[in-house]
Coordinates of C-alpha atoms and ligand atoms in Angstrom, one line a residue:
X12 CA 24.8 118.0 -28.5
X13 CA 27.2 120.8 -29.1
X14 CA 30.4 122.2 -27.1
X15 CA 28.9 125.6 -26.3
X16 CA 32.3 127.5 -26.4
X17 CA 34.0 128.6 -29.1
X18 CA 38.0 127.7 -28.2
X19 CA 36.9 124.1 -26.8
X20 CA 35.3 123.7 -30.1
X21 CA 38.4 124.8 -32.3
X22 CA 40.4 121.9 -29.6
X23 CA 38.0 119.4 -30.5
X24 CA 38.8 119.8 -34.3
X25 CA 42.2 119.8 -33.4
X26 CA 42.3 116.3 -31.4
X27 CA 40.7 114.9 -34.6
X28 CA 42.8 116.5 -37.0
X29 CA 46.0 115.3 -35.2
X30 CA 44.9 111.6 -34.9
X31 CA 41.9 111.1 -37.3
X32 CA 41.5 107.4 -36.8
X33 CA 41.0 107.5 -32.9
X34 CA 37.4 107.1 -33.0
X35 CA 37.0 106.0 -29.2
X36 CA 39.3 108.8 -28.2
X37 CA 37.2 111.3 -29.9
X38 CA 33.7 110.1 -28.2
X39 CA 35.4 110.1 -24.8
X40 CA 36.7 114.1 -25.5
X41 CA 33.2 115.5 -26.9
X42 CA 31.6 114.3 -24.1
X43 CA 34.0 115.5 -21.4
X44 CA 34.4 119.3 -23.6
X45 CA 30.5 119.5 -24.0
X46 CA 30.2 119.1 -19.9
X47 CA 33.2 121.5 -19.5
X48 CA 32.3 124.6 -21.7
X49 CA 30.2 126.4 -18.8
X50 CA 33.6 125.9 -16.5
X51 CA 35.9 127.3 -19.3
X52 CA 33.3 130.1 -19.9
X53 CA 33.6 131.0 -16.4
X54 CA 36.9 130.6 -15.6
X55 CA 38.9 131.5 -18.9
X56 CA 42.3 131.4 -17.1
X57 CA 41.6 127.2 -17.8
X58 CA 42.2 128.3 -21.4
X59 CA 44.7 130.8 -21.3
X60 CA 47.1 129.2 -19.4
X61 CA 46.8 126.0 -21.4
X62 CA 45.1 123.4 -19.0
X63 CA 42.6 122.4 -22.0
X64 CA 45.1 121.5 -24.3
X65 CA 47.1 119.9 -21.8
X66 CA 44.3 117.8 -20.6
X67 CA 43.8 116.0 -23.7
X68 CA 47.0 115.1 -24.5
X69 CA 48.5 112.2 -22.6
X70 CA 51.6 112.9 -20.6
X71 CA 53.4 110.0 -22.2
X72 CA 52.6 107.3 -24.8
X73 CA 54.5 103.9 -24.7
X74 CA 54.1 101.3 -27.3
X75 CA 56.2 98.3 -27.5
X76 CA 56.1 94.5 -29.2
X77 CA 55.7 91.4 -27.2
X78 CA 56.8 88.4 -28.7
X79 CA 56.0 85.1 -26.7
X80 CA 55.9 81.4 -27.9
X81 CA 52.5 79.3 -27.7
X82 CA 52.8 75.4 -26.9
X83 CA 53.4 74.4 -30.1
X84 CA 57.2 76.1 -30.2
X85 CA 55.5 78.7 -32.8
X86 CA 56.4 82.5 -32.2
X87 CA 53.8 85.1 -31.9
X88 CA 54.4 89.0 -31.8
X89 CA 51.3 91.0 -30.1
X90 CA 51.6 95.1 -29.4
X91 CA 51.4 96.3 -25.7
X92 CA 50.4 99.8 -24.7
X93 CA 50.7 102.3 -21.4
X94 CA 49.3 105.6 -21.8
X95 CA 50.3 107.6 -18.5
X96 CA 47.8 110.4 -19.1
X97 CA 47.9 112.7 -16.4
X98 CA 49.8 112.5 -13.3
X99 CA 48.8 116.3 -11.7
X100 CA 47.3 114.8 -8.7
X101 CA 49.3 111.2 -8.0
X102 CA 50.6 108.3 -9.6
X103 CA 48.7 107.3 -12.9
X104 CA 46.7 104.6 -12.4
X105 CA 44.4 102.4 -14.6
X106 CA 44.0 98.7 -15.6
X107 CA 45.5 96.8 -18.3
X108 CA 43.3 95.2 -20.8
X109 CA 44.1 92.0 -22.9
X110 CA 41.7 91.9 -25.9
X111 CA 42.1 91.6 -30.1
X112 CA 40.3 95.0 -30.2
X113 CA 42.7 96.7 -28.3
X114 CA 44.7 100.0 -30.5
X115 CA 46.1 103.2 -29.1
X116 CA 42.5 104.7 -29.3
X117 CA 40.8 102.4 -27.2
X118 CA 43.6 102.7 -24.6
X119 CA 43.9 106.8 -24.6
X120 CA 39.9 107.0 -24.3
X121 CA 40.2 104.6 -21.4
X122 CA 43.1 106.5 -19.9
X123 CA 41.5 110.0 -20.4
X124 CA 38.5 108.6 -18.9
X125 CA 40.1 107.5 -16.0
X126 CA 42.0 110.6 -15.2
X127 CA 38.6 112.2 -14.2
X128 CA 37.2 108.7 -12.5
X129 CA 40.2 108.5 -10.3
X130 CA 39.9 112.7 -9.1
X131 CA 36.0 111.7 -8.4
X132 CA 37.4 109.0 -5.9
X133 CA 38.6 112.0 -3.9
X134 CA 41.9 109.7 -3.8
X135 CA 45.6 110.7 -4.9
X136 CA 45.6 108.9 -8.1
X137 CA 46.3 110.3 -11.6
X138 CA 45.1 108.4 -14.8
X139 CA 46.7 105.8 -17.1
X140 CA 45.4 102.6 -19.2
X141 CA 47.5 100.3 -20.9
X142 CA 47.0 96.5 -22.6
X143 CA 47.2 94.6 -25.7
X144 CA 45.7 93.4 -28.8
X145 CA 46.4 89.8 -27.1
X146 CA 43.4 87.3 -26.9
X147 CA 43.7 85.1 -23.6
X148 CA 40.3 83.3 -24.9
X149 CA 41.6 79.5 -25.5
X150 CA 45.2 79.8 -24.4
X151 CA 46.5 77.8 -21.9
X152 CA 47.9 78.8 -18.4
X153 CA 51.5 78.5 -19.7
X154 CA 50.8 80.2 -23.0
X155 CA 49.3 83.1 -20.9
X156 CA 52.1 83.0 -18.4
X157 CA 54.6 83.5 -21.0
X158 CA 52.9 86.5 -22.6
X159 CA 52.1 88.0 -19.6
X160 CA 55.8 88.0 -18.5
X161 CA 57.2 88.9 -22.2
X162 CA 54.7 92.1 -21.7
X163 CA 56.2 92.9 -17.9
X164 CA 59.8 92.4 -19.8
X165 CA 59.0 95.8 -21.8
X166 CA 56.6 97.4 -19.0
X167 CA 58.4 97.1 -16.0
X168 CA 60.7 100.1 -17.0
X169 CA 57.7 102.4 -16.8
X170 CA 56.0 101.7 -13.8
X171 CA 56.5 101.5 -9.9
X172 CA 54.5 102.2 -7.0
X173 CA 54.5 106.1 -6.7
X174 CA 55.1 106.3 -10.4
X175 CA 52.2 104.0 -12.3
X176 CA 50.4 101.1 -10.5
X177 CA 48.5 99.3 -13.3
X178 CA 45.7 96.8 -12.8
X179 CA 43.0 94.4 -14.4
X180 CA 40.5 95.3 -16.9
X181 CA 38.9 93.0 -19.8
X182 CA 41.0 89.9 -20.2
X183 CA 43.0 90.9 -17.1
X184 CA 42.1 89.0 -13.8
X185 CA 44.0 87.5 -10.6
X186 CA 45.7 85.1 -13.0
X187 CA 47.1 87.4 -15.3
X188 CA 47.9 89.9 -12.3
X189 CA 49.9 87.0 -10.8
X190 CA 52.3 86.4 -13.7
X191 CA 52.7 90.0 -14.1
X192 CA 53.3 90.6 -10.8
X193 CA 55.9 87.7 -10.2
X194 CA 57.9 89.2 -13.0
X195 CA 57.8 92.5 -12.1
X196 CA 59.5 91.0 -8.6
X197 CA 61.8 88.7 -10.3
X198 CA 63.0 91.7 -12.7
X199 CA 63.4 94.1 -9.9
X200 CA 64.1 92.1 -7.1
X201 CA 61.5 94.1 -5.1
X202 CA 58.7 93.7 -3.5
X203 CA 56.2 96.8 -3.8
X204 CA 52.6 97.7 -4.3
X205 CA 53.3 98.1 -8.2
X206 CA 50.1 96.4 -9.4
X207 CA 46.8 96.0 -7.7
X208 CA 44.3 93.3 -7.9
X209 CA 46.9 91.1 -6.7
X210 CA 46.1 87.7 -4.7
X211 CA 45.1 87.9 -1.0
X212 CA 48.5 86.0 -0.7
X213 CA 50.9 88.5 -1.6
X214 CA 49.3 92.0 -1.0
X215 CA 45.9 91.9 -2.6
X216 CA 43.2 93.5 -0.9
X217 CA 39.7 92.2 0.6
X218 CA 36.8 93.6 -1.6
X219 CA 39.2 94.4 -4.7
X220 CA 37.3 91.7 -6.7
X221 CA 34.0 92.9 -5.5
X222 CA 34.5 96.5 -5.9
X223 CA 33.5 97.8 -9.2
X224 CA 30.3 95.9 -9.2
X225 CA 29.5 96.4 -5.4
X226 CA 30.4 100.1 -6.3
X227 CA 28.2 100.3 -9.0
X228 CA 25.5 99.2 -6.9
X229 CA 26.2 101.5 -4.1
X230 CA 26.2 104.3 -7.0
X231 CA 23.1 103.5 -8.1
X232 CA 21.1 103.0 -4.8
X233 CA 22.3 106.6 -4.2
X234 CA 20.7 107.8 -7.2
X235 CA 17.5 105.6 -6.8
X236 CA 17.0 106.8 -3.4
X237 CA 17.4 110.5 -4.4
X238 CA 14.7 109.7 -6.7
X239 CA 12.5 108.0 -4.4
X240 CA 13.3 104.3 -5.8
X241 CA 15.3 101.6 -4.8
X242 CA 16.7 98.2 -5.9
X243 CA 14.1 96.3 -3.8
X244 CA 11.6 94.6 -6.2
X245 CA 13.0 95.8 -9.2
X246 CA 13.6 93.4 -12.2
X247 CA 17.2 94.2 -13.4
X248 CA 19.1 92.9 -16.5
X249 CA 23.3 93.1 -16.8
X250 CA 25.2 92.9 -19.7
X251 CA 28.7 90.7 -19.6
X252 CA 29.4 87.8 -16.9
X253 CA 32.8 89.0 -16.2
X254 CA 34.7 90.6 -13.0
X255 CA 32.1 93.8 -13.1
X256 CA 28.9 92.0 -14.1
X257 CA 29.1 89.2 -11.6
X258 CA 29.7 91.4 -8.3
X259 CA 27.2 93.7 -9.9
X260 CA 24.9 90.8 -10.0
X261 CA 25.5 89.8 -6.4
X262 CA 25.2 93.2 -4.9
X263 CA 22.0 94.1 -7.0
X264 CA 20.5 90.9 -5.6
X265 CA 21.4 91.6 -2.1
X266 CA 19.6 95.0 -2.3
X267 CA 16.6 93.5 -3.2
X268 CA 16.8 93.3 -6.9
X269 CA 15.8 90.3 -9.4
X270 CA 18.6 89.9 -11.9
X271 CA 17.0 88.4 -15.3
X272 CA 19.6 88.2 -17.9
X273 CA 23.1 88.4 -18.2
X274 CA 25.7 87.9 -21.5
X275 CA 29.3 87.2 -22.9
X276 CA 30.3 88.3 -26.4
X277 CA 28.5 85.4 -28.1
X278 CA 24.8 86.2 -26.4
X279 CA 22.6 86.1 -23.7
X280 CA 20.9 84.0 -21.2
X281 CA 17.6 85.0 -19.7
X282 CA 16.2 83.3 -16.7
X283 CA 12.6 84.5 -15.3
X284 CA 13.3 83.0 -11.8
X285 CA 16.5 85.2 -11.4
X286 CA 20.1 84.4 -12.4
X287 CA 21.7 81.6 -10.5
X288 CA 24.9 83.5 -9.8
X289 CA 26.9 80.4 -8.0
X290 CA 26.4 78.7 -11.7
X291 CA 27.5 81.8 -13.4
X292 CA 30.8 82.3 -10.7
X293 CA 31.3 78.1 -11.8
X294 CA 31.1 78.6 -15.3
X295 CA 32.7 82.2 -15.5
X296 CA 35.5 82.0 -13.0
X297 CA 36.1 78.3 -12.7
X298 CA 35.6 76.7 -15.4
X299 CA 36.6 79.8 -18.1
X300 CA 33.3 78.7 -19.9
X301 CA 30.5 80.4 -22.4
X302 CA 27.3 81.4 -20.5
X303 CA 25.3 79.6 -23.2
X304 CA 26.0 76.3 -20.9
X305 CA 23.9 78.0 -18.2
X306 CA 20.5 76.7 -20.0
X307 CA 22.1 73.1 -20.2
X308 CA 22.3 73.4 -16.4
X309 CA 19.3 75.5 -15.3
X310 CA 16.1 74.1 -16.6
X311 CA 14.0 76.7 -17.9
X312 CA 16.4 79.3 -18.8
X313 CA 16.5 80.5 -22.4
X314 CA 20.1 81.6 -24.3
X315 CA 20.0 83.5 -27.3
X316 CA 22.7 84.3 -29.7
X317 CA 23.6 87.8 -30.0
X318 CA 24.2 90.4 -27.5
X319 CA 22.6 93.7 -28.3
X320 CA 19.1 92.4 -27.9
X321 CA 19.6 91.8 -24.2
X322 CA 18.3 95.4 -24.2
X323 CA 15.0 94.3 -25.2
X324 CA 14.1 92.4 -22.1
X325 CA 11.6 94.4 -20.0
X326 CA 13.3 95.6 -16.7
X327 CA 13.3 98.5 -14.5
X328 CA 17.2 98.6 -13.6
X329 CA 19.8 98.2 -16.8
X330 CA 23.5 97.6 -15.5
X331 CA 25.5 97.6 -18.8
X332 CA 28.9 95.6 -17.8
X333 CA 30.5 94.4 -21.0
X334 CA 32.1 96.9 -23.1
X335 CA 32.0 100.4 -24.7
X336 CA 29.3 101.1 -27.3
X337 CA 27.6 97.8 -26.2
X338 CA 24.2 99.7 -25.4
X339 CA 23.4 101.5 -28.5
X340 CA 20.4 103.9 -29.4
X341 CA 17.9 101.2 -30.3
X342 CA 18.7 99.4 -26.9
X343 CA 18.2 102.6 -25.4
X344 CA 14.5 103.1 -26.8
X345 CA 13.8 99.3 -26.1
X346 CA 14.5 99.9 -22.5
X347 CA 12.7 103.3 -22.4
X348 CA 9.8 102.0 -24.4
X349 CA 9.3 98.8 -21.8
X350 CA 9.6 101.5 -18.5
X351 CA 13.3 100.9 -17.7
X352 CA 13.6 103.6 -15.1
X353 CA 17.6 104.0 -14.4
X354 CA 20.3 102.9 -16.3
X355 CA 24.0 102.8 -14.5
X356 CA 27.0 102.1 -16.3
X357 CA 29.8 99.7 -15.1
X358 CA 31.2 99.2 -18.3
X359 CA 33.7 102.0 -19.7
X360 CA 31.4 104.3 -22.1
X361 CA 29.0 101.4 -22.6
X362 CA 26.3 104.1 -23.7
X363 CA 27.1 105.4 -27.4
X364 CA 26.2 109.1 -27.0
X365 CA 22.8 109.3 -28.9
X366 CA 21.7 106.6 -26.6
X367 CA 22.9 108.9 -23.6
X368 CA 20.8 111.5 -25.0
X369 CA 17.5 109.3 -25.4
X370 CA 17.9 108.5 -21.7
X371 CA 18.2 111.7 -20.3
X372 CA 15.5 113.1 -22.4
X373 CA 13.4 110.6 -21.4
X374 CA 14.1 111.5 -17.9
X375 CA 15.5 108.1 -16.9
X376 CA 18.1 108.4 -14.2
X377 CA 21.4 107.6 -15.8
X378 CA 24.4 106.9 -14.0
X379 CA 27.8 107.6 -16.0
X380 CA 30.6 105.4 -15.8
X381 CA 33.2 107.5 -14.8
X382 CA 31.3 107.8 -11.2
X383 CA 29.5 104.7 -11.3
X384 CA 32.7 102.3 -11.8
X385 CA 35.1 104.1 -9.8
X386 CA 34.6 101.6 -7.2
X387 CA 37.0 99.4 -8.3
X388 CA 40.2 102.2 -8.8
X389 CA 38.9 103.5 -5.5
X390 CA 39.6 100.1 -3.6
X391 CA 42.5 99.6 -5.6
X392 CA 43.9 102.9 -4.0
X393 CA 43.0 101.5 -0.7
X394 CA 45.1 98.2 -1.9
X395 CA 48.2 100.8 -2.3
X396 CA 47.6 102.2 1.1
X397 CA 47.5 99.2 2.6
X398 CA 50.8 97.9 1.0
X399 CA 52.4 101.2 2.1
X400 CA 51.4 100.6 5.6
X401 CA 52.2 96.5 5.2
X402 CA 48.8 96.1 6.9
X403 CA 45.5 94.8 5.7
X404 CA 41.9 95.8 6.7
X405 CA 39.2 93.6 6.8
X406 CA 36.4 92.8 4.2
X407 CA 34.1 95.0 6.3
X408 CA 36.7 97.4 6.6
X409 CA 37.0 98.0 3.1
X410 CA 33.5 97.8 2.1
X411 CA 32.4 100.1 4.4
X412 CA 35.3 102.6 2.9
X413 CA 33.7 102.0 -0.5
X414 CA 30.5 102.6 0.5
X415 CA 31.3 106.2 1.8
X416 CA 33.6 106.9 -1.3
X417 CA 30.6 105.9 -3.6
X418 CA 28.1 108.6 -1.8
X419 CA 30.9 110.7 -1.4
X420 CA 31.1 110.6 -5.2
X421 CA 27.4 110.9 -5.7
X422 CA 26.9 113.8 -3.7
X423 CA 30.1 115.5 -5.5
X424 CA 28.9 114.7 -8.9
X425 CA 25.3 115.8 -8.2
X426 CA 26.2 119.2 -6.5
X427 CA 28.6 120.1 -9.3
X428 CA 25.6 119.5 -12.0
X429 CA 23.7 121.9 -9.9
X430 CA 26.1 124.3 -9.6
X431 CA 26.6 124.8 -13.0
X432 CA 22.9 125.1 -13.8
X433 CA 22.5 121.1 -14.9
X434 CA 20.8 119.8 -12.0
X435 CA 20.3 116.0 -12.5
X436 CA 22.8 115.4 -15.0
X437 CA 25.1 113.2 -13.4
X438 CA 27.2 113.1 -16.7
X439 CA 27.5 116.7 -16.7
X440 CA 28.4 116.5 -12.7
X441 CA 30.7 114.0 -12.8
X442 CA 32.8 115.4 -15.7
X443 CA 33.0 118.7 -13.8
X444 CA 33.9 117.5 -10.4
X445 CA 36.5 115.2 -12.0
X446 CA 38.0 118.0 -13.6
X447 CA 38.1 120.6 -11.3
X448 CA 40.7 119.0 -8.8
X449 CA 42.6 118.1 -11.7
X450 CA 42.7 121.5 -13.5
X451 CA 43.4 123.3 -10.2
X452 CA 46.7 121.3 -9.3
X453 CA 47.7 121.7 -12.8
X454 CA 47.5 125.6 -12.7
X455 CA 49.4 125.6 -9.6
X456 CA 52.7 123.4 -11.3
X457 CA 52.2 126.2 -14.1
X458 CA 53.2 125.4 -18.0
X459 CA 55.9 122.6 -17.8
Ligands
NDP511 P1 36.0 90.7 -17.8 O1 37.1 90.3 -19.1 O2 36.1 90.2 -16.4 O3 34.8 90.8 -18.7 C1 34.3 91.5 -19.6 C2 32.8 90.5 -20.0 O4 32.3 91.8 -21.0 C3 32.8 89.3 -20.5 O5 31.7 88.6 -20.1 C4 33.0 89.4 -21.9 O6 32.3 88.3 -22.7 C5 32.0 90.8 -22.3 N1 32.6 91.4 -23.4 C6 33.9 91.6 -23.8 N2 33.9 92.3 -24.9 C7 32.5 92.5 -25.4 C8 32.1 92.7 -26.5 N3 32.8 93.3 -27.6 N4 30.6 92.5 -26.8 C9 29.9 92.0 -25.5 N5 30.3 91.4 -24.7 C10 31.9 91.6 -24.5 O7 36.2 92.4 -17.7 P2 35.8 93.3 -16.5 O8 34.0 93.0 -15.8 O9 36.7 93.6 -15.7 O10 35.5 94.7 -17.4 C11 34.1 95.0 -17.8 C12 33.7 96.5 -18.2 O11 33.9 97.3 -16.9 C13 35.3 96.8 -19.3 O12 34.6 98.1 -20.0 C14 35.9 97.8 -18.3 O13 36.8 98.4 -18.7 C15 35.2 97.6 -16.8 N6 35.8 98.4 -15.8 C16 36.3 97.3 -15.1 C17 36.8 97.6 -13.9 C18 37.1 96.4 -13.4 O14 37.5 96.8 -11.6 N7 37.6 95.3 -13.5 C19 37.2 98.7 -13.1 C20 36.2 99.6 -14.0 C21 35.7 99.6 -15.1 P3 33.7 87.1 -23.5 O15 34.3 86.6 -22.1 O16 32.9 86.5 -24.3 O17 34.9 88.2 -24.1

């Protein structure tokens, strides 16, 4: 698909020329500019006033070294990042990712996407993202702690409860957030809501752990119901077995679906009787084991090496919840061939552009990550509110708010798509609805 606006086409070219190696960032920007072309055509002031040019350039990129010592006394040096992308509507907000694949392109793509996603939640939060090429797999708790402390020794200078509030992402869960928050508190001598996803004993919100996966299913449920379908009796395939995947599995099951497959970066399990989620939680949340151990404890289940063929399993609903570009065109073709009628993205940018086109051409209901996985950051923003009030809501109160946010988000994205002549296209609708609030705020501030 091409960008139907000459200026935005040129802008895309400049983005590529400026940082030629940043392929993930180019992919994310292209998808958004395709969607925004009708808006730019209708509102030329957005180009004239520099909003579009500013939108694709982070306000600030912080890049730093993270030296740490392993248990044998050897020194390692990783690289840390924080991209503060856009603060037009609130403090920068977005997760930290610890994974060997992390580089500036990945953090920029995530920070760019986060700007629209956060706007879509209707809450006052800007977009940012950070992380490191550090791999927590196979490290002892003490090594992870030393790494997190060193990471925060630099990051603390740039964040704060009214400036930038990081959270978790791939490789950053409750353990890492605890070490990071502890070090921030030590360095600043203050107890503030500077990170979200905190433990419940020190300022965390109930339902934050569940929020992204639950929110994904609430969004998907809205989309399915609008098309006269539901999770009830549906066979569901979920990639990943981390935070998002586990709670997507829990909610999809509660809504009447049967989840038959999950994965990690080595391979996937298939359990025709339905995934035993307690076992997955035990393996992933407690033992930090590989997903293949599942079949040792669950007779009749199968394990297959490699991730991508998970999409060959026949299903009605697919929820990609692992990582970017994990659902390529071949996977999309297999899903379509097997009668899959809905795909809702839990991970960020999991479908490649050609896979996304294939779903839309085949009439598969498609929920894009920016909208469908916004539940995590929405509850993070609720955690910030609770921290500011020094007060906690119950699980039910937070969950109820999450449900309302995801329904509003679905409605706003579908209405925006309809208003710009692309009814049913939630990719365009989410990009447009997220963009408008940010753009109008940027216009109000003037060029700074
Ligand atoms: P976790 O680290 O908890 O889990 C990630 C899962 O994906 C693991 O099962 C991991 O397997 C698998 N995975 C990671 N990289 C790859 C890969 N290259 N190929 C196949 N599988 C892979 O992360 P989250 O569940 O928090 O995040 C998953 C996705 O959801 C990410 O895209 C993240 O950006 C997005 N997201 C997360 C939010 C949150 O609240 N946590 C909010 C919104 C989006 P292994 O253990 O083998 O590495």
